[in-house]
Short mmCIF file of N, CA and C in Angstrom, two decimals:
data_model
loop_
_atom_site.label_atom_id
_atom_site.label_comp_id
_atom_site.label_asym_id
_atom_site.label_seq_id
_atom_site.Cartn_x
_atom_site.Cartn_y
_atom_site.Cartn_z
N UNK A 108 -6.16 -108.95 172.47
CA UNK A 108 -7.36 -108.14 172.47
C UNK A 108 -8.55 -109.05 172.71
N UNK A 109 -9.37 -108.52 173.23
CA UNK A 109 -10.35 -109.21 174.24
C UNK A 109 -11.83 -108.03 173.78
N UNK A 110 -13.32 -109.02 173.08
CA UNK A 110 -14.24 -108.37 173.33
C UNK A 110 -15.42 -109.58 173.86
N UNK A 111 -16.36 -108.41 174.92
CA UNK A 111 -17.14 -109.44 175.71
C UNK A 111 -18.53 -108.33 174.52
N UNK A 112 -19.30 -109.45 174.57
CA UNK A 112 -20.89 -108.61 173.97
C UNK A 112 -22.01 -109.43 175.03
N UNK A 113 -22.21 -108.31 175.68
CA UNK A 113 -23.72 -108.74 176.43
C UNK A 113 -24.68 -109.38 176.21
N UNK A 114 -25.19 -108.82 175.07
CA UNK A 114 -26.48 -109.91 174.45
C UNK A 114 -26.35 -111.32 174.62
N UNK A 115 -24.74 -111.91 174.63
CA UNK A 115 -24.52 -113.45 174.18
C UNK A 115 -23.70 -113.87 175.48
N UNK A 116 -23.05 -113.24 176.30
CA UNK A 116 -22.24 -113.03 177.07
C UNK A 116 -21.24 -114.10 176.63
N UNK A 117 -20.57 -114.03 175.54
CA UNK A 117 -19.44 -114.48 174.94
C UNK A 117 -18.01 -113.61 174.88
N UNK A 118 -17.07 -114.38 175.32
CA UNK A 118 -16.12 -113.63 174.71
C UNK A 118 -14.91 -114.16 173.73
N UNK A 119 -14.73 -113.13 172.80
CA UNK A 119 -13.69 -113.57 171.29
C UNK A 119 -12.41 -113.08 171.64
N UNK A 120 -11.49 -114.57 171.94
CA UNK A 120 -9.97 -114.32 171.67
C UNK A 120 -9.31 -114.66 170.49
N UNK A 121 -8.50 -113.52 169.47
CA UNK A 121 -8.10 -113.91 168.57
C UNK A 121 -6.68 -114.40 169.01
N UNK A 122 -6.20 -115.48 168.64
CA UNK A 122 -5.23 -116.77 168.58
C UNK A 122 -3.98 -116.11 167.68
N UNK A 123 -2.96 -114.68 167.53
CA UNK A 123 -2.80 -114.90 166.54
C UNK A 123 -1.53 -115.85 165.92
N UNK A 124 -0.76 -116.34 166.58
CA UNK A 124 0.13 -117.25 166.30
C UNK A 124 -0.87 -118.72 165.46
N UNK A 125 -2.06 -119.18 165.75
CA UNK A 125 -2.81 -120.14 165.47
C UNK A 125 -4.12 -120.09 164.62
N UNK A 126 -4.07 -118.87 163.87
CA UNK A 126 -5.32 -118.33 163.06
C UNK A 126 -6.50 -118.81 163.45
N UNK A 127 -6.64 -118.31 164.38
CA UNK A 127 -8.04 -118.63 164.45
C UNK A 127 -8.91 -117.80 166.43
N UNK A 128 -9.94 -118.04 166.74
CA UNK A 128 -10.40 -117.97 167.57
C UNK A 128 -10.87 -118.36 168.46
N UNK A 129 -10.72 -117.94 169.53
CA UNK A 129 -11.60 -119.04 170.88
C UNK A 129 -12.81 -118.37 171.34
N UNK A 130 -13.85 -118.58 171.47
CA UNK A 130 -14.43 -118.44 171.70
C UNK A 130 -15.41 -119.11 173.00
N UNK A 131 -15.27 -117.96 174.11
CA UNK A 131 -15.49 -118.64 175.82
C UNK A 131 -17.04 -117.85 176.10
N UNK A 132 -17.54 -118.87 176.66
CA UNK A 132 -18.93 -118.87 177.19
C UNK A 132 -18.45 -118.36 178.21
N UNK A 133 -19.26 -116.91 178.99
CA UNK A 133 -18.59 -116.69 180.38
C UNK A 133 -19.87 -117.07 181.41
N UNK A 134 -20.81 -117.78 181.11
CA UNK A 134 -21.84 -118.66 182.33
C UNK A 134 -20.96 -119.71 182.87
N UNK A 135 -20.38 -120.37 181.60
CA UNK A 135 -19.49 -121.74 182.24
C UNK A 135 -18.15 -121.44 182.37
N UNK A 136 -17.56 -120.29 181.43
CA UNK A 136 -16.17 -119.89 181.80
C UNK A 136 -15.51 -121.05 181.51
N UNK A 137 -15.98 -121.17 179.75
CA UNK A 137 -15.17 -122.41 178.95
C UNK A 137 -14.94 -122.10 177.04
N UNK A 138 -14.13 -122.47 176.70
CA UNK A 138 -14.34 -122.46 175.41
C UNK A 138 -15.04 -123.61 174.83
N UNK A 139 -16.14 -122.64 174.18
CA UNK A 139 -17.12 -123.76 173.14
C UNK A 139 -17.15 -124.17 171.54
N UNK A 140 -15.59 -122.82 170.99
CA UNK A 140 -15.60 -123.42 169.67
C UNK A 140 -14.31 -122.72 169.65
N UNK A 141 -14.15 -122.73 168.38
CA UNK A 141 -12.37 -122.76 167.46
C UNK A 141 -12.93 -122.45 166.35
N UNK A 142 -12.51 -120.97 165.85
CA UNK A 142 -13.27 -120.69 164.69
C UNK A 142 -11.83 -120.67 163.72
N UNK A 143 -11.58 -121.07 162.50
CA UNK A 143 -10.96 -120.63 161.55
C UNK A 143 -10.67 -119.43 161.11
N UNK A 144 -9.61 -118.76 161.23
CA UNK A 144 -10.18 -117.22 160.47
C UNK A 144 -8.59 -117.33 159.74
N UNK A 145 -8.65 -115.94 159.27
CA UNK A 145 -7.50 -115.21 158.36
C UNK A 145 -5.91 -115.67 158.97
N UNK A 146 -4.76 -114.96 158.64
CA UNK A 146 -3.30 -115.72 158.89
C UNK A 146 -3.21 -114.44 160.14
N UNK A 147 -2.56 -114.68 161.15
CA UNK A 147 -2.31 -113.27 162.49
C UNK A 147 -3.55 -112.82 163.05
N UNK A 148 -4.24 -113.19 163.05
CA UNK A 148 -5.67 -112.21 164.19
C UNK A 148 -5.12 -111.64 165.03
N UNK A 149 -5.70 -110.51 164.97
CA UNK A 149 -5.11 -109.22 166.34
C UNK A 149 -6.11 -108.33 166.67
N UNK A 150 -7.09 -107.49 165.71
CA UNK A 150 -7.66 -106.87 166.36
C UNK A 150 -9.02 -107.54 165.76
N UNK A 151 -10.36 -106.87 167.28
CA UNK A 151 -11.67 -107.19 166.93
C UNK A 151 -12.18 -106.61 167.49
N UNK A 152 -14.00 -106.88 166.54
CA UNK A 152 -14.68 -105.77 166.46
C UNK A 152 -16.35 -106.21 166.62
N UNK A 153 -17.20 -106.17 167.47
CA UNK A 153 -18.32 -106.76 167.91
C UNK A 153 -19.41 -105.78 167.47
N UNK A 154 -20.14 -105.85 166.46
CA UNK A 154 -21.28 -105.46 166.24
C UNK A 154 -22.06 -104.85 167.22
N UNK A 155 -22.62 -103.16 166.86
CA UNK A 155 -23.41 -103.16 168.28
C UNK A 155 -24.71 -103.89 168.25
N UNK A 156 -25.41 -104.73 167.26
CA UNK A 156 -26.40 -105.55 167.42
C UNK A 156 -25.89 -106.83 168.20
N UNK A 157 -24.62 -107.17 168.16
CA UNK A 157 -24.38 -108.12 168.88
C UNK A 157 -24.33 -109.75 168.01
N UNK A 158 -24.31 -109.32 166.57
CA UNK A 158 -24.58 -110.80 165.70
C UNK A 158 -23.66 -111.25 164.94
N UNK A 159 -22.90 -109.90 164.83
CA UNK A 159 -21.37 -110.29 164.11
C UNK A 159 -20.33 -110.05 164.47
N UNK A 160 -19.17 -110.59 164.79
CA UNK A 160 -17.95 -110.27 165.01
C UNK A 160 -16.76 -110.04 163.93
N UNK A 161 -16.64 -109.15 164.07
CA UNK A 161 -15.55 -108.61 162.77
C UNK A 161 -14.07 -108.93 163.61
N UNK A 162 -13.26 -110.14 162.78
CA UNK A 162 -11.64 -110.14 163.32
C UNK A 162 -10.87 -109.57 161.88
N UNK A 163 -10.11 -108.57 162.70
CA UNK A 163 -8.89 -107.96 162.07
C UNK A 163 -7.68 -109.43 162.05
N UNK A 164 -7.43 -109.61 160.50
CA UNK A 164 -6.12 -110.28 160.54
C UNK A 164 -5.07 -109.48 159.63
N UNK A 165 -3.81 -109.73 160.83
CA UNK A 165 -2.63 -108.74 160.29
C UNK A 165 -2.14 -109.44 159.25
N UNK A 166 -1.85 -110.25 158.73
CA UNK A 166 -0.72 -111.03 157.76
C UNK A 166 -1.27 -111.07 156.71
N UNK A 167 -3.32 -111.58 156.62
CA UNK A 167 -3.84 -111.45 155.52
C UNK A 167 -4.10 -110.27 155.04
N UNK A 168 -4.49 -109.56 155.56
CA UNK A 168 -5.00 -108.08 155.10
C UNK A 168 -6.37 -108.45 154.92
N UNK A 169 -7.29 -109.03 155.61
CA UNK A 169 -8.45 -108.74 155.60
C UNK A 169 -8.95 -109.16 156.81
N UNK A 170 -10.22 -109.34 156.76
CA UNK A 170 -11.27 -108.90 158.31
C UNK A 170 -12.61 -110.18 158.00
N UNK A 171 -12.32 -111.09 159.01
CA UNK A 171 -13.20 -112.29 159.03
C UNK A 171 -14.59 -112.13 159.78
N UNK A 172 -15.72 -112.12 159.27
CA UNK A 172 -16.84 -111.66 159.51
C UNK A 172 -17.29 -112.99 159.99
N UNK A 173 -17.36 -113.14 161.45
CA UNK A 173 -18.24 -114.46 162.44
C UNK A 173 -19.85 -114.27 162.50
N UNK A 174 -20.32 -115.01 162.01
CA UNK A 174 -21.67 -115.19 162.85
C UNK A 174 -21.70 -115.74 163.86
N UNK A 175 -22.35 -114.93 164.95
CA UNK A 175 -22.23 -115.37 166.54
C UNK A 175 -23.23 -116.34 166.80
N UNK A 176 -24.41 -116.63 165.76
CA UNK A 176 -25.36 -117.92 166.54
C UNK A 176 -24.75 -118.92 166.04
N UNK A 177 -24.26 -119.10 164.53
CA UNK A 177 -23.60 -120.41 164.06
C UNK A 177 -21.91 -120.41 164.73
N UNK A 178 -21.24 -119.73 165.31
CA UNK A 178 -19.65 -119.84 165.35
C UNK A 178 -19.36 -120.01 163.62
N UNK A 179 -19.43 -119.65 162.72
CA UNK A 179 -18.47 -119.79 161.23
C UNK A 179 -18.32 -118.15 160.75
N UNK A 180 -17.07 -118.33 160.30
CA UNK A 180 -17.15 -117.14 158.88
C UNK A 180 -18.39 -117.42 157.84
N UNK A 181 -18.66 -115.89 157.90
CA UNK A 181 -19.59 -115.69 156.96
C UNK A 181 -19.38 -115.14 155.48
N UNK A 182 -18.11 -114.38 155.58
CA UNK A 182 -17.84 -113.68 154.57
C UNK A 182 -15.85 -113.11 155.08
N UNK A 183 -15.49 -112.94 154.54
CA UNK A 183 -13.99 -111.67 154.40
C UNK A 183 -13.91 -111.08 153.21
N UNK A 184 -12.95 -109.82 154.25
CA UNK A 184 -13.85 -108.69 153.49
C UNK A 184 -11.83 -108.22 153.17
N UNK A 185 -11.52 -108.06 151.80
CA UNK A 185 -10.54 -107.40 151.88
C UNK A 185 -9.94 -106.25 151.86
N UNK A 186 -8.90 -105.75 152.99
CA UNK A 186 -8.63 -104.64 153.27
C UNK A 186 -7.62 -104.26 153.24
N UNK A 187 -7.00 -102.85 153.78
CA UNK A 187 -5.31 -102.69 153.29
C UNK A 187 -4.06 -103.82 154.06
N UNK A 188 -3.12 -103.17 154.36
CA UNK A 188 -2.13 -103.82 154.79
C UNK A 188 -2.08 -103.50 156.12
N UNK A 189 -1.77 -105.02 157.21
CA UNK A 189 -1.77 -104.89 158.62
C UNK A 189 -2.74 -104.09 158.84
N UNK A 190 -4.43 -104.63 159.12
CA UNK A 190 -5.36 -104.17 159.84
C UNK A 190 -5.38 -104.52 161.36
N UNK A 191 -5.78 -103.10 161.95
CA UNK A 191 -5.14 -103.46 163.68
C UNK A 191 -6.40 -102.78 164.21
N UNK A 192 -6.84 -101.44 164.07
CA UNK A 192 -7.70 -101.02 165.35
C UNK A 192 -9.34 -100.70 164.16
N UNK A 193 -10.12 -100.97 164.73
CA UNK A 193 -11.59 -101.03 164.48
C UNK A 193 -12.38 -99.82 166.06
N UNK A 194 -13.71 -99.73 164.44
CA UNK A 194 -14.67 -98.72 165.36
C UNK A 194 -15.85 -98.38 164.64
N UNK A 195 -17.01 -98.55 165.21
CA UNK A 195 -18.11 -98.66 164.61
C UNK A 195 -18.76 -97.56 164.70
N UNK A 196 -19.56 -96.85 163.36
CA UNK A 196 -20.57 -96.11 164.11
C UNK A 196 -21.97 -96.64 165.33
N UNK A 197 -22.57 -95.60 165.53
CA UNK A 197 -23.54 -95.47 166.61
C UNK A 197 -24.64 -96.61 165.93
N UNK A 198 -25.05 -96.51 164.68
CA UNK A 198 -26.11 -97.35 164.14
C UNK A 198 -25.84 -98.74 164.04
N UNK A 199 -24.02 -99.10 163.84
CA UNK A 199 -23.34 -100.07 163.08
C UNK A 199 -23.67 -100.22 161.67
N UNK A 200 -24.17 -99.42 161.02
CA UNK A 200 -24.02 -99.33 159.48
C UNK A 200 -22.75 -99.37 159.05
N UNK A 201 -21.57 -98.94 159.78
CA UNK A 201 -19.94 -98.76 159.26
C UNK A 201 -19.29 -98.91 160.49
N UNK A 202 -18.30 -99.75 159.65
CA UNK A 202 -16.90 -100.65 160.13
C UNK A 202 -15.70 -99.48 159.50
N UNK A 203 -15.25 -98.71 160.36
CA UNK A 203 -14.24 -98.18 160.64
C UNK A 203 -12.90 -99.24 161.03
N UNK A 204 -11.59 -99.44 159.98
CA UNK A 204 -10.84 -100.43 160.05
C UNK A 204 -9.21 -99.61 159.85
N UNK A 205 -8.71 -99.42 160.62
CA UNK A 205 -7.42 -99.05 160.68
C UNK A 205 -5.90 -99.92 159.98
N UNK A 206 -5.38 -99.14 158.98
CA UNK A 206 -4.04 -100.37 157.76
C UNK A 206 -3.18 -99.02 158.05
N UNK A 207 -2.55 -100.22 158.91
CA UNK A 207 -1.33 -99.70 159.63
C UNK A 207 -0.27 -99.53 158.22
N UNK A 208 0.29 -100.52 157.65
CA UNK A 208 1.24 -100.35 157.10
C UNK A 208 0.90 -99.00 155.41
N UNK A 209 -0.58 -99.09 154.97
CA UNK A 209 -1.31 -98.35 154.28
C UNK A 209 -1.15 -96.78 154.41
N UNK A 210 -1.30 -96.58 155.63
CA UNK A 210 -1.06 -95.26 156.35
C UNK A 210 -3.11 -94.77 156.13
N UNK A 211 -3.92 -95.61 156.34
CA UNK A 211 -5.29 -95.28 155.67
C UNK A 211 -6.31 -96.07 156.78
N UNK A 212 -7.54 -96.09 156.49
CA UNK A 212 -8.35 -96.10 156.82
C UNK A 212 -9.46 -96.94 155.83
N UNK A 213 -10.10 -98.12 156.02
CA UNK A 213 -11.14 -98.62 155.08
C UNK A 213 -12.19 -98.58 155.65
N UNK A 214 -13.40 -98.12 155.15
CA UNK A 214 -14.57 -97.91 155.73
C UNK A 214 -15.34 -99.26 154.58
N UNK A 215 -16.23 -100.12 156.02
CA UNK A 215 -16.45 -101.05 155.62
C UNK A 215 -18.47 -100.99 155.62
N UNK A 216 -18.99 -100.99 154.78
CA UNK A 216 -20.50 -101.22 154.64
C UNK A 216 -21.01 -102.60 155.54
N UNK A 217 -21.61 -102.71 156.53
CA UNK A 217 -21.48 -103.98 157.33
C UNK A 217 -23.16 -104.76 156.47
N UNK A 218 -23.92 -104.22 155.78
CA UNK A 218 -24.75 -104.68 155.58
C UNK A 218 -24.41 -105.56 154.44
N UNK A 219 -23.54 -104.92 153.81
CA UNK A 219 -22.74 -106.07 152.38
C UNK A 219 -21.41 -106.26 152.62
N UNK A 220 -20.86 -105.94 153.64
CA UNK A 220 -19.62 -106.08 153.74
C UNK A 220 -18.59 -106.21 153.01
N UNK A 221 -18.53 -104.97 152.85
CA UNK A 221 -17.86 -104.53 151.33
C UNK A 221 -17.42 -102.97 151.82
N UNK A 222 -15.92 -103.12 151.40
CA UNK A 222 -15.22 -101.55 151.62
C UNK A 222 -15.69 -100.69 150.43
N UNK A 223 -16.19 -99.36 151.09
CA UNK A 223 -17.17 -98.18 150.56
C UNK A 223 -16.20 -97.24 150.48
N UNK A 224 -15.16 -96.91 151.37
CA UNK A 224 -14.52 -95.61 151.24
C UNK A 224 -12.94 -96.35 151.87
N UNK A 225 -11.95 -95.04 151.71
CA UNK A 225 -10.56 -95.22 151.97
C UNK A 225 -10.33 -94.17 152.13
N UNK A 226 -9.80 -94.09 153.44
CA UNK A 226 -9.18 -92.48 154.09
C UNK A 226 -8.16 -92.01 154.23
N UNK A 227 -7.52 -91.10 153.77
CA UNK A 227 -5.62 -91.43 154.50
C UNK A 227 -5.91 -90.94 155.78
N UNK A 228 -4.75 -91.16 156.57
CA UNK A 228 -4.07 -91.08 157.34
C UNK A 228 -2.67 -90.35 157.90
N UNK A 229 -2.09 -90.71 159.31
CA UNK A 229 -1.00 -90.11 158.90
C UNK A 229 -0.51 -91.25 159.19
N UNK A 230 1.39 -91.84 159.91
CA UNK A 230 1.77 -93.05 159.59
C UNK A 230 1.44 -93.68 160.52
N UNK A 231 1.32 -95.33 160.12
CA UNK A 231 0.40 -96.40 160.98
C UNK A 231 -0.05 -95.96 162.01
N UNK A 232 -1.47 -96.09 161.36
CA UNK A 232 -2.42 -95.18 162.26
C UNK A 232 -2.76 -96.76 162.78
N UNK A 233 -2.93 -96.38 164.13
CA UNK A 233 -3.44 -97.62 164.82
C UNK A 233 -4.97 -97.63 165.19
N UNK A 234 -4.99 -97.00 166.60
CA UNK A 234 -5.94 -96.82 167.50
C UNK A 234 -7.03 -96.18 166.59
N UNK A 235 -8.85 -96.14 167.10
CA UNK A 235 -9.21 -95.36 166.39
C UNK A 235 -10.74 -95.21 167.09
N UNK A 236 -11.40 -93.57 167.03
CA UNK A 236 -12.70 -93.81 167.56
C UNK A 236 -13.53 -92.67 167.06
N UNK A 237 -14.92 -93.01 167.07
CA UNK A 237 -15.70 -91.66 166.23
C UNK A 237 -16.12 -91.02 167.37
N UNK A 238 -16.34 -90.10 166.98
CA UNK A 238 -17.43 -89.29 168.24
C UNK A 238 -18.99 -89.95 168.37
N UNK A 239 -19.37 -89.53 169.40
CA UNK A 239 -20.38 -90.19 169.86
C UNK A 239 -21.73 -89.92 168.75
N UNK A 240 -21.51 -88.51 167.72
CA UNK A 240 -22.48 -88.27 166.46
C UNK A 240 -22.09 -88.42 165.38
N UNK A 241 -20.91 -89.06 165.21
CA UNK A 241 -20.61 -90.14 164.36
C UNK A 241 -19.55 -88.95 163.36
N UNK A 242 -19.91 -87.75 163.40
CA UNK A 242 -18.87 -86.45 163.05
C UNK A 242 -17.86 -86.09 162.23
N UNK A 243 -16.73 -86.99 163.67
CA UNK A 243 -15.38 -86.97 163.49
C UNK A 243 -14.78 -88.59 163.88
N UNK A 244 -13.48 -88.63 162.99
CA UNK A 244 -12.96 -90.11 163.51
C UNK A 244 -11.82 -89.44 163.72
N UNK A 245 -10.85 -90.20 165.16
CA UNK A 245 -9.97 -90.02 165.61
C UNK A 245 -8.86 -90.86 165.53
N UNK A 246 -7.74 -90.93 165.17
CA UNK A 246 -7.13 -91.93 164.85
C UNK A 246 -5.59 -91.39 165.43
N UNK A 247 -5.10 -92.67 166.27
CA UNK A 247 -3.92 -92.18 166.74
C UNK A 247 -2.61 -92.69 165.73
N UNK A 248 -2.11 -91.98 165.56
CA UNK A 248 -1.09 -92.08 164.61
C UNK A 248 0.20 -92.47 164.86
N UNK A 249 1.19 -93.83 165.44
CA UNK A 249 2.20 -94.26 165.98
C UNK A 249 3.42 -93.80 165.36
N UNK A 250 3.78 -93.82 164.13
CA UNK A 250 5.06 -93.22 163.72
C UNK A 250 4.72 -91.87 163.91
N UNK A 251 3.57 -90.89 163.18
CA UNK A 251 4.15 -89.47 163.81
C UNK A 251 3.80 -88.70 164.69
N UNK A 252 3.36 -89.92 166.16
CA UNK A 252 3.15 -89.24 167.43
C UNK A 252 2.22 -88.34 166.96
N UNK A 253 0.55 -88.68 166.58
CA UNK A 253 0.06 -87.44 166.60
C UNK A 253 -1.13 -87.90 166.72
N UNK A 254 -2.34 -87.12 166.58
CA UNK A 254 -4.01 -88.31 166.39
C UNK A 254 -4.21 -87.06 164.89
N UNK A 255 -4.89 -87.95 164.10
CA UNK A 255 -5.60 -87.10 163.09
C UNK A 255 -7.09 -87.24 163.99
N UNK A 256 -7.54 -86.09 163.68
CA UNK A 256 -9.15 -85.67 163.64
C UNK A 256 -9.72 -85.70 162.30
N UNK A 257 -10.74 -86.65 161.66
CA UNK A 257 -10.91 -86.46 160.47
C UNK A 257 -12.37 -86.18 160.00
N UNK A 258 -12.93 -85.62 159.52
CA UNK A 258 -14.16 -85.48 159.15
C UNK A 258 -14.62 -86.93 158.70
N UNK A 259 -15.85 -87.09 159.31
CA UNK A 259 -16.02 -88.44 158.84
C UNK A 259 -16.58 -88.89 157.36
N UNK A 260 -18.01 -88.27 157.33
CA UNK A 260 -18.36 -87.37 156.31
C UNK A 260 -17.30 -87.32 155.03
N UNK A 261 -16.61 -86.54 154.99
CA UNK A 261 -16.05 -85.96 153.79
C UNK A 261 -14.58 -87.03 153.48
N UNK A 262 -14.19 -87.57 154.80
CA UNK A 262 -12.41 -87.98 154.97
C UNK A 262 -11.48 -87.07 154.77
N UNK A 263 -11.73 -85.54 155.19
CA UNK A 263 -10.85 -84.99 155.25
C UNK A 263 -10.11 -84.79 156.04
N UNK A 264 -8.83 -84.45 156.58
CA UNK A 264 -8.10 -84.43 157.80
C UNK A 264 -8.75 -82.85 158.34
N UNK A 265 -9.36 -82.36 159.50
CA UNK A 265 -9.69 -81.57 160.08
C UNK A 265 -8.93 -80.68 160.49
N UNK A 266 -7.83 -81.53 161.78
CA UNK A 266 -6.54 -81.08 162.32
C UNK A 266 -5.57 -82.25 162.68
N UNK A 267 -4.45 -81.76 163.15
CA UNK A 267 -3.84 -83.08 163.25
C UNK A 267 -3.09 -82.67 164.58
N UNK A 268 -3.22 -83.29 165.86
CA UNK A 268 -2.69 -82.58 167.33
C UNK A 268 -1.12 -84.02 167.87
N UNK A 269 -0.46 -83.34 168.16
CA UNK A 269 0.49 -83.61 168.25
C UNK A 269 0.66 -84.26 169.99
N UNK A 270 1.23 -85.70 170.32
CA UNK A 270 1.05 -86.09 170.75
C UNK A 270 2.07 -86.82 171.66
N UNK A 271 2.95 -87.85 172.80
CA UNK A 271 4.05 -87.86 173.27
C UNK A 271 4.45 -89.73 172.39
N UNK A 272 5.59 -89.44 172.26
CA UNK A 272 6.06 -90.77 171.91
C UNK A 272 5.16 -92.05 171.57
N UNK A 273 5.10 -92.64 170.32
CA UNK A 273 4.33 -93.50 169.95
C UNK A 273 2.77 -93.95 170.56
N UNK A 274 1.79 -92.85 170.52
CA UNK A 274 0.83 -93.17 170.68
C UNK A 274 0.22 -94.67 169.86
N UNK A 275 -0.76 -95.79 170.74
CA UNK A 275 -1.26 -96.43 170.12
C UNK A 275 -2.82 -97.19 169.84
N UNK A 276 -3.84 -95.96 171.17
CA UNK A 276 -5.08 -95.81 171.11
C UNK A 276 -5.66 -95.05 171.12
N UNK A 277 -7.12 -95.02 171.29
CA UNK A 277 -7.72 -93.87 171.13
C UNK A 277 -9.16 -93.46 171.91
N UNK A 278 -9.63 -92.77 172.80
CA UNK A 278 -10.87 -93.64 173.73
C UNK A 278 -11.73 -92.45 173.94
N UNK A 279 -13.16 -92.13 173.93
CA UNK A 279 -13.94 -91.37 174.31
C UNK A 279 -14.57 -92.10 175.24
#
């Protein structure tokens, strides 16, 4: 998994066999640092201000918060089991974090970075995305082939639509 952020025109590869990150300048189309993070990095998640990078690590169960002007962790934030797909609201006030093995959802406060809420799910929910008014979260659900629609608001399951063989994203 691969994110580029404009503001910095950087892009974050999580390493996950090697815990950690690369991080490539794309003016010179080089890596300029090696960040330390959590055990498995797999999924990530770029601030829409553009100042923090949130990495999902699978093995630890938590989510390594980069500052993009220094390259270091700033904070980790702990979350359920095997975190894989991330999604931010429109403001970036909330880190939407997908625990696959959990069957749930951790909603993460990005200003203290600190999990605020926990949603179920249905099983390892992977993929995941809000609507564009922040509404509904969509989450594709890999063991039971399905996406929940969930109120975002409340975390209630809305509906749940049924879907073909192991779905594992989710995209507006």
């Amino acid at each position: 998994t691969f994110t580029y952020t404009q503001s910095i025109e950087r892009l974050y590869i999580p390493n996950g066999n090697d815990n950690n990150v690369s991080v490539i300048d794309l003016a010179s189309n080089s890596v300029i640092a090696t960040i330390n993070v959590g055990t498995r990095p797999q999924g990530v998640g770029v601030h829409p201000d553009g100042k923090k990078v949130y990495i999902l690590n699978e093995s630890s169960n938590d989510v390594s918060v980069i500052d993009v002007a220094s390259n270091t962790v700033e904070s980790t934030i702990d979350v359920g089991s095997f975190p894989i797909g991330t999604a931010f609201n429109a403001d970036g006030s909330r880190l939407y974090v997908t625990n696959v093995s959990d069957k749930n959802i951790s909603v993460i406060n990005t200003a203290t970075n600190t999990v605020v809420n926990t949603i179920t799910t249905g099983a390892a929910p992977w993929g995941i995305a809000l609507s564009p008014d922040d509404s509904k979260i969509y989450v594709a659900n890999q063991s039971d082939d399905n996406v929940s629609v969930i109120n975002a608001n409340t975390g209630a399951t809305i509906t749940t639509i049924g879907v073909q063989n192991i779905p594992y994203d989710v995209a507006l």
